[in-house]
Amino acid sequence: MNTHVPLEHVMLLAAALFAIGLAGLLARRNLIFMLVSVEVMLNAAGLVFIAAGAYWGQVDGQSMFIFILTMAAAEVAVGLAIILQFHWRHHHLDADAAATMKG
Amino acid sequence: MYELLWLVPALPFAGFLVIAAGGRRLPAAAAGWTGCAAVGIPAALSLVFAAGFLFAPPEGHAHTQVLWTWIGTETLRAEAALRLDALSLTMTAVITVVGFLIHIYSTEYMRGDADFRRFFAYLNLFVAAMLVLVLADNLVLLLLGWEGVGLCSFLLIGFWYGKRENAMAARKAFLVTRTGDVALLLAIFLLVRETGTANIADILARAPEVFAEGSATANAAALLLLGGAIGKSAQLPLQVWLPDAMAGPTPVSALIHAATMVTAGVYLIARTHGVFLLAPDVMFVVALVGAATLLLGALAALAQSDIKRVLAYSTVSQLGYMFLALGAGAWSAAMFHFMTHAFFKALLFLGAGAVITALHHEQNLHRMGGLRKKLPLVFWTFLIGTACLAAVPLVTSGFYSKEKILWDVWISPYGGPGFWIAGATGAFLTALYCTRMVALVFFGEAKTEVSERPGGRVSFVLVVLAVWSLIGGGVELPHTFAHVKVFSGFLAHTVTTVVELPPGLDWLLWLLLGIASVLVFGGIAVGWALYRGGEPPPILRRAGVDAARRGAHGGFGFDTAYDLLFVRPFTALARANRADIVDRAAAGTAYSARLLHNILSATQSGRLRWYSATIAAGVILILAIALLT
């Protein structure tokens, strides 16, 4: 069965996801939620790759998404480690209160 | 034998190096004798050269020794070359011989001074610089010696720099002579540009082709040279440094006045006389400066109370005579007076030094007196010196040289009776202040006790100089006395003869000699009548006379005028510009860098969300640009 979703719809969905992620990143002060928002943005980008790969019938889109998944896993690992360290030092997760390294 | 010429300036310089490098490791006596030998050997050499020039002159009456090429560019070529001719030989002989005697005198005079070695190192450097100046074959090397002399005068006038006045006097001498040096430097630039060479002989040879007589360039070159000369030779209006230069030790004053430094200006004009002959207007200016200076110096000398300042102003006045002679084109008369003046002025300064030492460093004439009996040798030698300075007829060398100047000035196409009158008036004033000085120092009642008598070396030097001061005039006599023209004949090979003797004027020469002699004796008589008691005469207390005396005592307000005209505006400007306006450019660069830094560092807020917002905005901006263009 080949339900044909138009490319524009996928693109709009991806843009909406990206905007939601960005809004979350900017609006949230908790580091965990900021990390989650970054993940949402990453998946928006991944969705664009998948849709574009399906549209042109190429495997490149899917392989790029595999890369993005791996990179996201690595990012989460590092990000969570940093957040743990952060919490251990500051006993909270407020990103704005941690502006001690300003120029 | 002329191959040894390089030793003449090299030995005093080597003496300087040895004493300076030796420092405290060198015993004081050894430093003293090194200093004497470093000038004594060149003195002997220059006498040998003089004998050679007199009896077997070298080809062209000049010997040039090229040591090495100093500056060798296409536009300017200056060799480190020494040129010995009659003019430089005369200077060299006087500098080394008188300098040698002053060195010997100093070994006794400066004994016990903590900086005895430094003194001799400076003295040697001074003589070396002066010898480079007179022996230089080109203007660039001459400038080296010229500036070296200026440096050494600074070092020696400020020798006892612990006292503020001495340091100030040294600075004043340096700055005032430097004013003249700027003119000399410009003159050298001009001459090198116009003639294409720095070699003095070549410049004199080419000058008539390059410059038209009386042209603006010739006048400018001669005026600039004159500017350099009046700075060094303490002529109007730059004479102010010389009286203050008395702050140095007395042998230094003797050296500056007799052998080195102040005669450099006279030498410079005599050396470049070819340029001056092409600028007759400037010749007139030279004579005018000389006449004005000799009168002013003599008047100022009349009112001084410090024995060394009397002598300083008398030097200013006598140098005025030399400039008068130069302005009249009487080169050999000027050089002749330079030679006799070197002998008797060295004698006077060294005699004054003996008096000052004998009286616990008392320099005030009015606190001296009665020394005739207590210091007979100093009295007689000093008397001979003052007689020469006053030009007492027939027996003194000063008479022959001064009369030669006066006679040449009268008959010269550049001179005239007007200048003769100025010179003769100066002779009267000179006799007057000489008598005043001798009467105040040696006659009347003793006011200060004699503590120390001059030792053997001081006495020896005084006697030698006194003898030369008496007989030194014998090398050149007025033609009505006898045909003795050794000196001018000697110089005639080097300088252009301008002053021709008109025939049939013997009666005029006799008349002028007679008038000048009467004026000299008149001056002595007036001086003796006024100061016989060793006290200032009552006439000086009258209001008008006292005001005039004060004016002359202060050197006629030149110092005050310069203070108002130059020193105060300069210090006011310096004070106003303490923050240094030029520095603002550099400070502005630093300021704007710091401003930019502040702006940029404000963006580094440390807020993570602010950074992501900026990145997002940047992405949107780039996308917008990519899509919309």
XYZ file of C-alpha atoms in Angstrom:
732
model
C 0.000 0.000 0.000
C 1.387 3.245 -0.948
C -0.292 6.137 0.742
C 1.216 9.203 -0.786
C 1.789 11.928 1.733
C 2.620 15.162 -0.073
C 6.104 16.507 0.651
C 4.731 19.899 1.667
C 2.838 18.359 4.574
C 5.879 16.619 5.917
C 7.845 19.806 5.534
C 5.239 21.799 7.407
C 5.182 19.172 10.149
C 8.981 19.293 10.396
C 8.942 23.103 10.507
C 6.298 23.012 13.212
C 8.305 20.502 15.218
C 11.451 22.608 14.812
C 9.625 25.752 15.884
C 8.187 23.965 18.913
C 11.671 22.722 19.814
C 13.207 26.152 19.405
C 10.426 27.768 21.414
C 10.957 25.213 24.138
C 14.689 25.810 24.116
C 14.241 29.526 24.466
C 11.387 29.477 26.901
C 12.492 26.798 29.309
C 15.053 27.427 32.033
C 15.383 23.868 33.190
C 18.326 22.179 31.524
C 16.570 18.816 31.158
C 13.732 20.406 29.224
C 16.154 22.358 27.125
C 17.873 19.101 26.209
C 14.542 17.558 25.310
C 13.746 20.587 23.127
C 17.052 20.171 21.321
C 16.099 16.517 20.685
C 12.785 17.634 19.202
C 14.615 20.001 16.857
C 17.003 17.249 15.865
C 14.109 14.936 15.047
C 12.506 17.688 12.962
C 15.689 17.770 10.913
C 15.690 13.946 10.722
C 12.102 13.938 9.481
C 13.070 16.293 6.639
C 15.873 13.904 5.618
C 13.524 10.881 5.616
C 10.828 12.668 3.647
C 13.289 14.039 1.107
C 14.894 10.562 0.705
C 11.457 9.005 0.083
C 10.492 11.767 -2.328
C 13.502 11.254 -4.599
C 13.709 7.523 -4.000
C 17.261 7.711 -2.627
C 18.771 5.976 0.403
C 20.863 8.995 1.330
C 18.073 10.487 3.396
C 17.722 7.382 5.536
C 21.443 6.967 6.031
C 21.680 10.586 7.113
C 18.942 9.922 9.666
C 20.977 6.972 11.047
C 23.847 9.450 11.529
C 21.542 11.882 13.249
C 20.309 9.153 15.589
C 23.856 8.193 16.540
C 24.820 11.794 17.011
C 21.710 12.401 19.115
C 22.592 9.417 21.323
C 26.116 10.766 21.792
C 24.757 14.239 22.474
C 22.335 12.998 25.057
C 25.079 10.992 26.752
C 27.382 14.013 26.971
C 24.523 16.406 27.745
C 23.179 14.258 30.563
C 26.689 13.897 32.001
C 27.065 17.655 31.992
C 23.651 18.096 33.569
C 24.520 15.621 36.295
C 27.755 17.437 37.002
C 25.853 20.738 36.940
C 23.342 19.502 39.426
C 26.019 18.105 41.655
C 27.633 21.577 41.802
C 24.650 23.911 41.881
C 21.917 21.724 43.373
C 19.499 23.050 40.787
C 19.106 22.976 36.997
C 18.440 26.636 36.222
C 20.496 27.559 33.147
C 20.133 31.325 33.654
C 21.449 31.218 37.187
C 24.643 29.634 35.910
C 25.946 32.648 33.993
C 29.223 32.717 35.912
C 31.425 32.273 32.801
C 30.346 35.477 31.123
C 33.069 37.417 29.349
C 107.335 63.418 9.253
C 103.838 64.613 8.414
C 102.708 60.985 8.468
C 102.599 61.358 12.238
C 99.841 63.947 11.938
C 97.143 61.481 12.965
C 98.823 61.161 16.348
C 97.994 64.776 17.163
C 94.267 64.240 17.739
C 94.613 60.502 18.445
C 96.884 60.797 21.485
C 94.633 63.041 23.577
C 91.751 60.754 22.674
C 93.795 57.724 23.687
C 94.631 59.541 26.915
C 90.931 60.027 27.529
C 90.257 56.335 26.905
C 93.089 55.185 29.165
C 92.097 57.436 32.053
C 88.389 56.760 31.633
C 88.880 52.992 31.398
C 91.459 52.977 34.163
C 89.112 54.577 36.650
C 90.088 54.064 40.257
C 92.584 51.340 39.373
C 94.826 54.066 37.962
C 96.659 56.038 40.653
C 95.747 59.732 40.578
C 99.301 60.794 39.781
C 99.481 58.343 36.886
C 96.195 59.713 35.516
C 97.596 63.243 35.753
C 100.804 62.406 33.942
C 98.999 60.348 31.318
C 96.822 63.379 30.659
C 99.845 65.675 30.396
C 101.755 63.321 28.117
C 98.730 62.823 25.879
C 98.782 66.546 25.142
C 102.529 67.131 25.538
C 103.560 64.782 22.735
C 101.156 66.393 20.212
C 102.461 69.771 21.380
C 106.031 68.709 20.555
C 104.860 67.246 17.245
C 103.041 70.400 16.248
C 106.138 72.473 17.029
C 108.148 70.154 14.794
C 105.528 70.586 12.063
C 105.664 74.348 12.525
C 109.418 74.311 12.105
C 108.949 72.186 9.008
C 106.435 74.629 7.552
C 108.700 77.575 8.259
C 111.914 76.202 6.845
C 110.919 73.524 4.351
C 107.246 73.913 3.577
C 105.500 70.939 1.957
C 104.134 71.179 -1.549
C 101.218 73.597 -1.750
C 101.867 74.645 1.850
C 99.433 72.008 3.006
C 99.520 68.350 3.908
C 96.442 66.173 3.797
C 96.363 62.817 5.493
C 93.433 60.591 4.558
C 92.855 58.046 7.300
C 89.777 56.248 6.005
C 86.548 56.927 4.182
C 84.025 57.828 6.800
C 80.918 58.502 4.748
C 80.985 57.420 1.117
C 77.631 57.949 -0.542
C 77.021 59.312 -4.019
C 75.801 62.666 -2.816
C 77.999 63.128 0.214
C 81.547 62.032 0.622
C 83.407 62.647 3.854
C 86.793 61.207 4.568
C 88.243 60.989 8.015
C 91.049 63.178 6.735
C 93.291 65.663 8.474
C 94.533 68.756 6.731
C 97.537 70.597 8.001
C 98.092 74.046 6.607
C 99.259 77.322 8.063
C 95.887 78.101 9.609
C 95.227 74.723 11.198
C 98.879 74.441 12.215
C 98.705 77.756 14.076
C 95.586 76.626 15.870
C 97.020 73.167 16.595
C 100.239 74.572 17.998
C 98.451 77.014 20.292
C 95.869 74.457 21.415
C 98.386 71.761 22.237
C 101.067 73.990 23.772
C 98.731 76.091 25.901
C 96.648 73.005 26.622
C 99.774 71.177 27.777
C 100.672 73.992 30.182
C 97.123 74.021 31.536
C 97.333 70.254 32.067
C 100.545 70.652 34.062
C 98.964 73.416 36.095
C 95.913 71.240 36.733
C 97.982 68.414 38.209
C 98.711 70.771 41.070
C 95.517 72.811 41.084
C 93.146 69.847 41.143
C 95.242 67.759 43.538
C 93.081 66.160 46.196
C 89.860 66.557 44.242
C 87.765 63.418 44.525
C 87.237 63.377 40.761
C 90.817 64.093 39.747
C 90.857 61.297 37.144
C 87.533 62.272 35.619
C 88.846 65.825 35.279
C 91.851 64.732 33.259
C 89.787 62.382 31.136
C 87.499 65.285 30.194
C 90.418 67.660 29.590
C 92.003 65.199 27.184
C 88.728 64.631 25.374
C 88.259 68.383 25.123
C 91.657 68.870 23.511
C 91.082 65.889 21.207
C 87.733 67.270 20.038
C 89.229 70.700 19.432
C 92.090 69.183 17.428
C 89.622 67.225 15.293
C 87.777 70.493 14.724
C 90.802 72.439 13.525
C 92.452 69.628 11.587
C 89.290 68.452 9.840
C 89.585 68.441 6.099
C 85.827 68.505 5.507
C 82.849 70.150 7.148
C 81.338 66.915 8.422
C 84.431 65.989 10.416
C 84.652 69.594 11.552
C 81.118 69.295 12.883
C 82.123 66.169 14.805
C 84.877 68.097 16.565
C 82.594 71.103 16.959
C 79.947 69.080 18.777
C 82.602 67.221 20.748
C 83.892 70.543 22.023
C 80.352 71.515 22.971
C 79.882 68.262 24.858
C 83.172 68.599 26.750
C 82.437 72.199 27.694
C 79.146 70.962 29.146
C 80.903 68.224 31.087
C 83.640 70.510 32.406
C 81.556 73.579 33.236
C 79.300 71.261 35.203
C 82.294 69.375 36.611
C 81.236 70.055 40.175
C 77.678 69.132 39.339
C 76.704 68.703 42.965
C 75.987 72.414 43.128
C 72.849 73.454 41.337
C 74.281 76.688 39.860
C 77.102 74.771 38.208
C 74.739 72.301 36.625
C 72.518 75.154 35.430
C 75.526 77.025 33.985
C 76.597 73.898 32.115
C 73.117 73.456 30.726
C 72.957 77.105 29.714
C 76.282 76.927 27.898
C 75.182 73.784 26.120
C 71.819 75.146 25.025
C 73.064 78.570 23.937
C 75.937 77.189 21.883
C 73.551 74.615 20.458
C 71.455 77.481 19.089
C 74.458 78.492 17.033
C 75.183 74.889 16.092
C 71.832 74.645 14.351
C 72.900 77.532 12.131
C 76.201 75.800 11.422
C 74.416 72.589 10.510
C 72.170 74.459 8.082
C 75.226 76.193 6.636
C 76.845 72.810 6.019
C 73.698 71.489 4.333
C 73.538 74.572 2.134
C 77.204 74.472 1.174
C 77.115 70.745 0.419
C 73.989 71.147 -1.686
C 75.338 74.090 -3.653
C 78.909 72.940 -4.196
C 78.367 69.198 -4.127
C 81.226 68.504 -1.744
C 81.941 68.662 1.953
C 85.673 69.143 1.520
C 86.567 72.622 2.741
C 89.322 73.280 0.223
C 87.033 72.176 -2.639
C 84.189 74.328 -1.337
C 86.452 77.377 -1.268
C 87.706 76.578 -4.754
C 84.229 76.097 -6.215
C 82.440 78.851 -4.285
C 83.309 81.665 -6.749
C 81.887 79.594 -9.633
C 78.731 78.571 -7.801
C 77.854 81.743 -5.948
C 77.642 85.138 -7.549
C 79.213 87.790 -5.358
C 76.593 89.230 -3.043
C 73.952 86.705 -4.155
C 71.260 85.613 -1.735
C 72.681 82.096 -1.426
C 76.164 83.344 -0.657
C 74.753 85.720 1.920
C 72.670 82.946 3.475
C 75.622 80.561 3.655
C 77.879 83.200 5.202
C 75.194 84.310 7.653
C 74.555 80.750 8.785
C 78.274 80.150 9.263
C 78.408 83.381 11.247
C 75.487 82.103 13.349
C 77.490 79.018 14.254
C 80.561 81.120 14.987
C 78.836 83.591 17.303
C 77.346 80.736 19.304
C 80.687 79.126 20.021
C 82.650 82.355 20.268
C 80.195 84.061 22.619
C 79.487 87.074 20.423
C 76.398 89.233 20.508
C 73.670 88.133 20.926
C 74.744 84.689 22.141
C 77.432 85.859 24.573
C 75.367 85.067 27.672
C 76.754 81.602 28.314
C 80.409 82.553 28.700
C 80.280 84.530 31.984
C 78.238 81.744 33.573
C 80.713 79.183 32.306
C 82.984 80.355 35.140
C 81.211 77.744 37.273
C 83.785 75.202 36.124
C 87.213 74.738 37.717
C 89.631 77.561 36.852
C 91.896 75.501 34.539
C 88.778 74.675 32.546
C 88.038 78.367 32.175
C 91.598 78.866 30.984
C 91.239 76.032 28.496
C 87.866 77.231 27.209
C 89.024 80.822 26.853
C 92.538 80.396 25.608
C 92.949 77.192 23.718
C 89.662 75.549 22.890
C 85.988 76.270 22.443
C 85.587 80.018 22.056
C 88.253 80.308 19.387
C 86.400 77.752 17.278
C 84.134 80.464 15.880
C 87.085 82.626 14.864
C 88.696 79.618 13.254
C 85.517 78.683 11.400
C 85.238 82.093 9.779
C 88.930 82.205 8.927
C 88.706 78.687 7.495
C 85.695 79.461 5.299
C 86.780 83.019 4.507
C 86.258 82.377 0.791
C 82.510 82.158 1.358
C 82.540 85.369 3.371
C 84.451 87.220 0.655
C 81.545 86.452 -1.677
C 79.119 88.068 0.760
C 80.410 91.575 1.476
C 77.239 92.495 3.359
C 77.807 89.661 5.796
C 81.422 90.769 6.217
C 80.038 94.076 7.372
C 77.722 92.259 9.787
C 80.679 90.293 11.173
C 82.601 93.491 11.783
C 79.549 95.119 13.324
C 78.983 92.174 15.667
C 82.638 92.274 16.640
C 82.646 96.022 17.298
C 79.439 95.895 19.336
C 80.630 92.886 21.306
C 84.021 94.337 22.112
C 82.471 97.520 23.503
C 79.735 95.720 25.399
C 82.110 93.121 26.812
C 84.523 95.803 27.969
C 81.758 97.812 29.646
C 80.410 94.720 31.379
C 83.910 93.736 32.519
C 84.217 97.147 34.155
C 81.351 96.414 36.541
C 81.960 92.798 37.575
C 82.883 91.930 41.117
C 83.927 88.323 40.505
C 87.505 88.114 39.230
C 86.671 85.273 36.878
C 83.695 87.118 35.444
C 85.904 90.127 34.707
C 88.151 87.813 32.750
C 85.173 86.156 31.066
C 83.832 89.460 29.816
C 87.323 90.468 28.748
C 87.406 87.323 26.621
C 84.062 88.264 25.092
C 85.538 91.666 24.345
C 88.813 90.331 22.916
C 86.908 87.871 20.734
C 84.997 90.911 19.546
C 88.329 92.304 18.316
C 88.985 89.087 16.445
C 85.540 89.219 14.838
C 86.123 92.854 13.938
C 89.329 91.810 12.209
C 87.584 88.933 10.446
C 84.833 91.250 9.279
C 87.457 93.553 7.850
C 89.105 90.667 6.033
C 92.209 90.885 8.211
C 92.420 87.105 8.684
C 96.019 87.012 9.793
C 95.441 89.867 12.264
C 92.597 87.894 13.813
C 94.698 84.754 14.060
C 97.622 86.746 15.459
C 95.412 88.203 18.160
C 94.046 84.715 18.800
C 97.582 83.470 19.439
C 98.691 86.274 21.754
C 95.319 86.231 23.476
C 95.664 82.498 24.100
C 98.936 83.093 25.933
C 97.917 86.009 28.077
C 94.382 84.861 28.773
C 95.625 81.457 29.892
C 98.131 83.309 32.050
C 95.437 85.533 33.542
C 93.076 82.672 34.310
C 95.802 80.514 35.797
C 97.004 83.509 37.833
C 93.444 84.133 38.977
C 93.238 80.462 39.917
C 96.369 80.847 42.059
C 94.859 83.920 43.734
C 91.555 82.150 44.357
C 93.276 79.109 45.867
C 95.427 81.356 48.033
C 92.341 83.080 49.436
C 90.205 80.056 50.403
C 88.281 80.058 47.126
C 87.387 83.726 47.443
C 86.463 85.121 44.018
C 85.057 88.520 44.960
C 87.369 91.341 43.924
C 86.174 93.549 46.754
C 87.274 91.031 49.365
C 90.772 90.701 47.892
C 93.513 93.304 48.057
C 97.077 93.759 49.179
C 98.331 90.591 47.542
C 101.279 92.356 45.885
C 103.601 91.653 48.795
C 102.203 88.280 49.745
C 102.136 86.628 46.328
C 104.896 88.456 44.450
C 105.302 85.891 41.695
C 101.581 85.756 41.001
C 101.498 89.549 41.117
C 104.217 90.035 38.536
C 102.967 87.388 36.145
C 99.386 88.605 36.510
C 100.578 92.155 35.909
C 102.246 91.029 32.695
C 99.029 89.306 31.670
C 96.905 92.379 32.303
C 99.450 94.585 30.564
C 99.119 92.358 27.506
C 95.345 92.449 27.763
C 95.412 96.218 28.068
C 97.882 96.349 25.150
C 100.558 98.415 26.869
C 102.695 99.741 24.005
C 105.949 98.185 22.836
C 106.587 95.652 25.588
C 103.562 93.410 25.320
C 102.347 91.004 22.674
C 98.768 92.219 23.053
C 99.868 95.625 21.784
C 101.227 94.259 18.515
C 98.255 92.057 17.786
C 95.660 94.645 18.746
C 97.407 97.394 16.797
C 97.589 95.110 13.792
C 93.852 94.600 14.014
C 93.174 98.325 14.391
C 95.488 99.285 11.522
C 94.149 96.586 9.206
C 90.602 97.601 10.046
C 91.358 101.208 9.120
C 92.911 100.444 5.758
C 90.733 97.473 4.803
C 88.156 97.928 2.040
C 85.675 96.223 4.373
C 86.570 98.270 7.434
C 87.021 101.956 7.894
C 87.721 104.652 10.460
C 84.367 104.073 12.174
C 85.369 100.581 13.213
C 88.789 101.874 14.231
C 87.108 104.307 16.630
C 85.093 101.464 18.172
C 88.271 99.421 18.585
C 90.227 102.317 20.070
C 87.402 103.073 22.524
C 87.466 99.421 23.464
C 91.229 99.697 24.054
C 90.633 102.568 26.489
C 87.951 100.600 28.359
C 90.141 97.499 28.417
C 92.991 99.434 30.019
C 90.517 100.848 32.530
C 89.074 97.545 33.685
C 92.490 95.875 33.701
C 93.815 98.561 36.025
C 90.731 98.263 38.205
C 91.181 94.524 38.511
C 94.885 94.696 39.361
C 94.332 97.544 41.846
C 91.523 95.731 43.632
C 93.348 92.408 43.818
C 96.913 93.377 44.527
C 96.884 96.887 46.044
C 95.247 98.469 49.052
C 94.669 96.620 52.272
C 94.509 92.867 52.569
C 90.951 91.788 53.299
C 91.393 88.045 53.258
C 94.323 86.107 54.681
C 96.554 84.149 52.337
C 96.284 80.476 53.198
C 98.313 78.743 50.536
C 101.108 79.735 48.215
C 101.347 78.409 44.662
C 103.609 75.420 44.311
C 106.370 74.719 41.825
C 104.304 73.566 38.892
C 101.853 76.474 39.092
C 104.708 78.972 39.314
C 106.525 77.325 36.412
C 103.482 77.502 34.165
C 102.812 81.114 35.112
C 106.389 82.154 34.345
C 106.465 80.339 31.004
C 103.196 81.919 29.926
C 104.312 85.349 31.138
C 107.497 85.153 29.071
C 105.575 84.115 25.966
C 103.014 86.833 26.537
C 105.826 89.353 26.466
C 107.777 88.068 23.489
C 104.979 86.436 21.511
C 104.238 89.660 19.674
C 107.689 89.745 18.147
C 106.714 87.560 15.211
C 104.758 90.369 13.599
C 105.602 94.056 13.910
C 104.045 97.179 12.385
C 105.872 97.817 9.132
C 107.117 101.182 10.339
C 109.013 99.496 13.190
C 110.807 96.778 11.315
C 110.094 94.378 8.528
C 108.992 91.386 10.593
C 106.049 89.650 8.956
C 106.627 86.078 10.034
C 103.066 85.465 11.073
C 101.123 87.009 8.223
C 103.660 85.692 5.736
C 103.140 82.257 7.200
C 99.365 82.480 6.884
C 99.385 84.138 3.461
C 99.668 80.751 1.776
C 96.383 79.629 3.245
C 94.154 82.676 3.407
C 93.387 85.168 0.693
C 95.040 88.486 1.368
C 92.437 91.202 1.341
C 94.062 94.025 3.216
C 96.690 95.613 0.977
C 99.000 98.196 2.414
C 98.414 101.502 0.639
C 101.683 103.308 -0.104
C 102.758 106.436 1.693
C 100.613 106.162 4.770
C 103.404 105.654 7.294
C 102.522 108.927 9.009
C 98.942 107.669 9.504
C 100.138 104.444 11.108
C 102.391 106.411 13.440
C 99.491 108.708 14.292
C 97.077 105.860 14.971
C 99.617 103.980 17.059
C 100.190 107.175 19.005
C 96.486 107.804 19.607
C 95.895 104.195 20.654
C 98.860 104.329 23.035
C 97.585 107.552 24.546
C 94.175 105.937 25.016
C 95.724 102.894 26.714
C 97.803 105.031 29.064
C 94.776 107.239 29.621
C 92.734 104.231 30.601
C 95.417 103.067 32.982
C 95.734 106.546 34.487
C 91.981 106.924 34.990
C 91.741 103.451 36.441
C 94.659 104.060 38.770
C 93.216 107.380 39.892
C 89.890 105.777 40.694
C 90.973 102.496 42.255
C 94.420 103.304 43.676
C 93.316 102.634 47.220
C 92.011 99.173 46.379
C 88.495 100.478 47.124
C 85.623 101.368 44.794
C 85.664 105.152 44.245
C 82.900 107.311 45.767
C 81.675 108.374 42.322
C 80.133 104.928 41.942
C 77.606 105.652 44.678
C 75.875 108.382 42.692
C 72.431 107.284 41.605
C 72.897 107.435 37.817
C 76.323 105.827 37.884
C 75.128 103.122 40.207
C 72.217 102.254 37.918
C 74.606 102.020 34.973
C 76.960 99.860 37.049
C 74.129 97.522 37.958
C 73.096 97.259 34.316
C 76.614 96.425 33.234
C 77.050 94.034 36.141
C 74.078 92.023 34.950
C 75.417 91.913 31.401
C 72.993 94.564 30.122
C 69.837 92.606 30.727
C 70.418 89.964 28.060
C 69.738 87.195 30.532
C 66.504 88.807 31.697
C 65.405 89.394 28.126
C 66.117 85.801 27.115
C 64.395 84.596 30.234
C 61.283 86.554 29.290
C 61.456 85.823 25.572
C 62.397 82.164 25.478
C 62.716 80.429 28.813
C 59.426 81.481 30.358
C 57.223 80.926 27.299
C 58.872 77.573 26.861
C 58.370 76.455 30.439
C 54.810 77.821 30.385
C 54.113 75.854 27.219
C 55.679 72.755 28.693
C 53.580 73.134 31.818
C 50.391 73.703 29.808
C 51.135 70.684 27.694
C 52.045 68.461 30.602
C 49.551 65.826 29.370
C 51.357 65.861 26.011
C 49.024 66.488 23.114
C 51.046 64.291 20.780
C 50.582 61.414 23.151
C 46.837 61.648 22.649
C 47.019 59.856 19.297
C 48.576 56.801 20.876
C 46.266 57.023 23.868
C 43.279 57.290 21.492
C 44.154 53.974 19.821
C 44.237 52.274 23.182
C 40.966 53.931 24.178
C 39.049 52.818 21.072
C 40.380 49.260 21.413
C 39.117 49.184 24.975
C 35.701 50.555 23.909
C 35.327 47.827 21.271
C 36.359 45.259 23.801
C 33.665 46.418 26.209
C 30.986 46.241 23.537
C 31.979 42.757 22.443
C 32.407 41.378 25.922
C 28.876 42.543 26.780
C 27.584 39.923 24.315
C 29.289 37.181 26.284
C 26.580 37.192 28.926
C 27.002 33.554 29.927
C 23.257 32.937 29.436
C 22.727 29.760 27.463
C 19.274 30.752 26.230
C 20.565 34.098 25.030
C 23.220 32.320 23.003
C 20.700 29.943 21.433
C 18.370 32.814 20.629
C 21.231 34.628 18.896
C 22.163 31.514 16.969
C 18.542 31.072 15.914
C 18.295 34.705 14.881
C 21.514 34.297 12.905
C 20.174 31.232 11.147
C 16.956 33.027 10.309
C 18.920 35.991 9.000
C 21.112 33.799 6.786
C 18.086 31.877 5.511
C 16.287 35.111 4.784
C 19.236 36.420 2.847
C 19.568 33.128 0.936
C 15.915 32.957 0.087
C 15.059 36.563 -0.586
C 18.005 37.534 -2.787
